[in-house]
């Protein structure tokens, strides 16, 4: 990753201490969001902004964090949630395919990775072809079912190399 957390690709690289401080703040924000996920509460932009401001000590306008970082923190909170509750959820579901609706409920608690308004999103979804979530989960479920027959180890879906899909089962 050549882009720094605060200034984009053109910014000077962060010192090790500054990078560690930002990483520590991101982990604090993820842990704060984890409590919302554990309670099944929806994480909207206001909740996300509040967690980020509390963890980083400043708003996005100050340039300490950006919304890409905030969405990465949401994914980190999801990974923390699945590391804690994933094995129990999988055991209760009985199969990887039966776990997909549970994962969909978790995903519905997270904000969309966009800063566009709801009206803009509705307009754009009508304007271009897009698969709905039932159709989008079918290829993923096939890959997850195929992976479930393998011995325990890391599972990484090829289409999502940098996402929470790379988990230990």
XYZ file of C-alpha atoms in Angstrom:
169
model
C 0.000 0.000 0.000
C 1.663 3.229 -1.103
C -1.088 5.518 0.137
C -0.642 6.962 3.611
C -3.585 7.094 5.974
C -3.726 10.867 6.062
C -2.566 12.389 2.840
C -2.972 10.116 -0.139
C -0.281 8.836 -2.470
C 1.512 12.194 -2.747
C 1.981 12.610 1.015
C 5.266 11.865 2.720
C 5.510 8.407 4.261
C 4.526 8.187 7.907
C 7.136 7.561 10.568
C 6.956 4.198 12.319
C 5.688 5.890 15.487
C 2.953 7.787 13.614
C 1.909 4.653 11.715
C 1.756 2.683 14.980
C -0.326 5.431 16.571
C -2.792 5.450 13.668
C -2.972 1.659 13.673
C -3.617 1.667 17.413
C -6.421 4.206 16.937
C -7.940 2.097 14.150
C -7.922 -0.978 16.402
C -9.590 1.036 19.207
C -12.304 2.136 16.771
C -12.783 -1.452 15.544
C -13.163 -2.699 19.123
C -15.724 0.030 19.807
C -17.691 -1.011 16.712
C -17.380 -4.649 17.773
C -19.616 -3.949 20.770
C -22.302 -2.658 18.394
C -21.993 -5.774 16.225
C -22.180 -8.023 19.292
C -25.480 -6.360 20.239
C -26.795 -6.583 16.662
C -26.980 -2.790 16.330
C -26.716 -1.142 12.926
C -23.535 0.826 12.320
C -24.550 3.879 10.327
C -22.404 6.849 9.304
C -23.083 8.686 12.583
C -22.026 5.705 14.725
C -18.965 5.149 12.545
C -17.982 8.827 12.686
C -18.395 8.850 16.471
C -16.192 5.771 16.913
C -13.534 7.172 14.591
C -13.536 10.585 16.293
C -13.279 8.967 19.738
C -10.427 6.687 18.669
C -8.456 9.210 16.622
C -9.247 12.258 18.760
C -10.292 14.344 15.751
C -12.802 14.455 12.919
C -12.173 13.511 9.316
C -12.061 17.231 8.508
C -8.826 17.465 10.519
C -7.230 15.002 8.097
C -6.237 12.469 10.747
C -8.485 9.801 9.212
C -10.568 9.459 6.056
C -13.676 7.483 5.150
C -11.673 4.770 3.411
C -9.953 4.171 6.744
C -13.347 4.190 8.473
C -14.660 1.475 6.152
C -11.468 -0.525 6.727
C -12.156 -0.236 10.467
C -15.652 -1.672 9.850
C -14.067 -4.647 8.116
C -11.627 -5.062 11.009
C -14.566 -5.060 13.444
C -16.245 -7.722 11.303
C -13.103 -9.861 11.380
C -12.916 -9.494 15.179
C -16.586 -10.488 15.411
C -16.147 -13.541 13.182
C -12.967 -14.623 14.972
C -14.913 -14.586 18.233
C -18.279 -15.954 17.144
C -17.563 -17.583 13.761
C -16.866 -21.122 14.994
C -20.015 -21.157 17.154
C -22.106 -19.701 14.321
C -20.797 -22.326 11.913
C -21.482 -25.142 14.380
C -25.021 -23.882 14.963
C -25.675 -23.447 11.239
C -24.528 -26.989 10.489
C -23.116 -26.168 7.076
C -21.311 -23.368 5.341
C -24.261 -22.762 3.030
C -26.630 -22.453 5.998
C -24.286 -19.854 7.463
C -24.797 -17.416 4.560
C -28.050 -15.911 5.918
C -26.300 -15.323 9.245
C -23.427 -13.589 7.465
C -25.943 -11.518 5.496
C -27.470 -10.299 8.778
C -24.036 -9.234 9.968
C -23.342 -7.478 6.657
C -26.661 -5.637 6.952
C -25.420 -4.089 10.210
C -22.525 -2.437 8.368
C -22.630 0.773 6.339
C -22.269 0.766 2.572
C -18.799 1.790 1.428
C -20.041 5.019 -0.065
C -20.647 8.594 0.966
C -23.398 9.140 -1.609
C -26.931 9.958 -0.536
C -29.649 7.313 -0.479
C -31.376 9.026 -3.444
C -28.163 8.949 -5.440
C -27.669 5.268 -4.656
C -31.230 4.395 -5.748
C -30.783 6.354 -8.973
C -27.461 4.679 -9.785
C -28.796 1.201 -9.017
C -31.578 1.726 -11.573
C -29.179 3.172 -14.123
C -26.713 0.331 -14.350
C -26.898 -3.438 -14.168
C -26.141 -4.769 -10.726
C -26.638 -8.172 -9.151
C -28.778 -8.198 -6.049
C -27.427 -9.793 -2.904
C -29.242 -13.142 -3.381
C -27.542 -13.526 -6.760
C -24.222 -12.207 -5.505
C -24.065 -14.733 -2.663
C -24.541 -17.781 -4.903
C -20.988 -17.864 -6.312
C -19.610 -17.111 -2.850
C -21.638 -19.934 -1.324
C -20.304 -22.364 -3.933
C -16.724 -21.371 -3.067
C -17.432 -21.591 0.671
C -19.038 -25.022 0.278
C -16.032 -26.177 -1.734
C -13.710 -24.873 0.970
C -15.685 -26.537 3.765
C -14.524 -29.976 2.637
C -10.895 -28.944 3.150
C -9.033 -29.340 6.452
C -9.079 -26.294 8.772
C -6.881 -23.491 7.574
C -7.054 -20.059 6.038
C -9.833 -19.544 3.516
C -9.476 -16.718 1.041
C -12.024 -16.165 -1.683
C -10.130 -15.287 -4.873
C -12.376 -12.344 -5.676
C -11.890 -10.825 -2.228
C -8.166 -11.075 -1.409
C -8.108 -8.106 0.999
C -11.439 -8.606 2.728
C -12.720 -10.306 5.868
C -13.293 -13.401 3.747
C -9.767 -14.552 4.619
C -10.598 -16.183 7.936
C -9.606 -19.287 9.841
C -12.244 -21.979 9.920
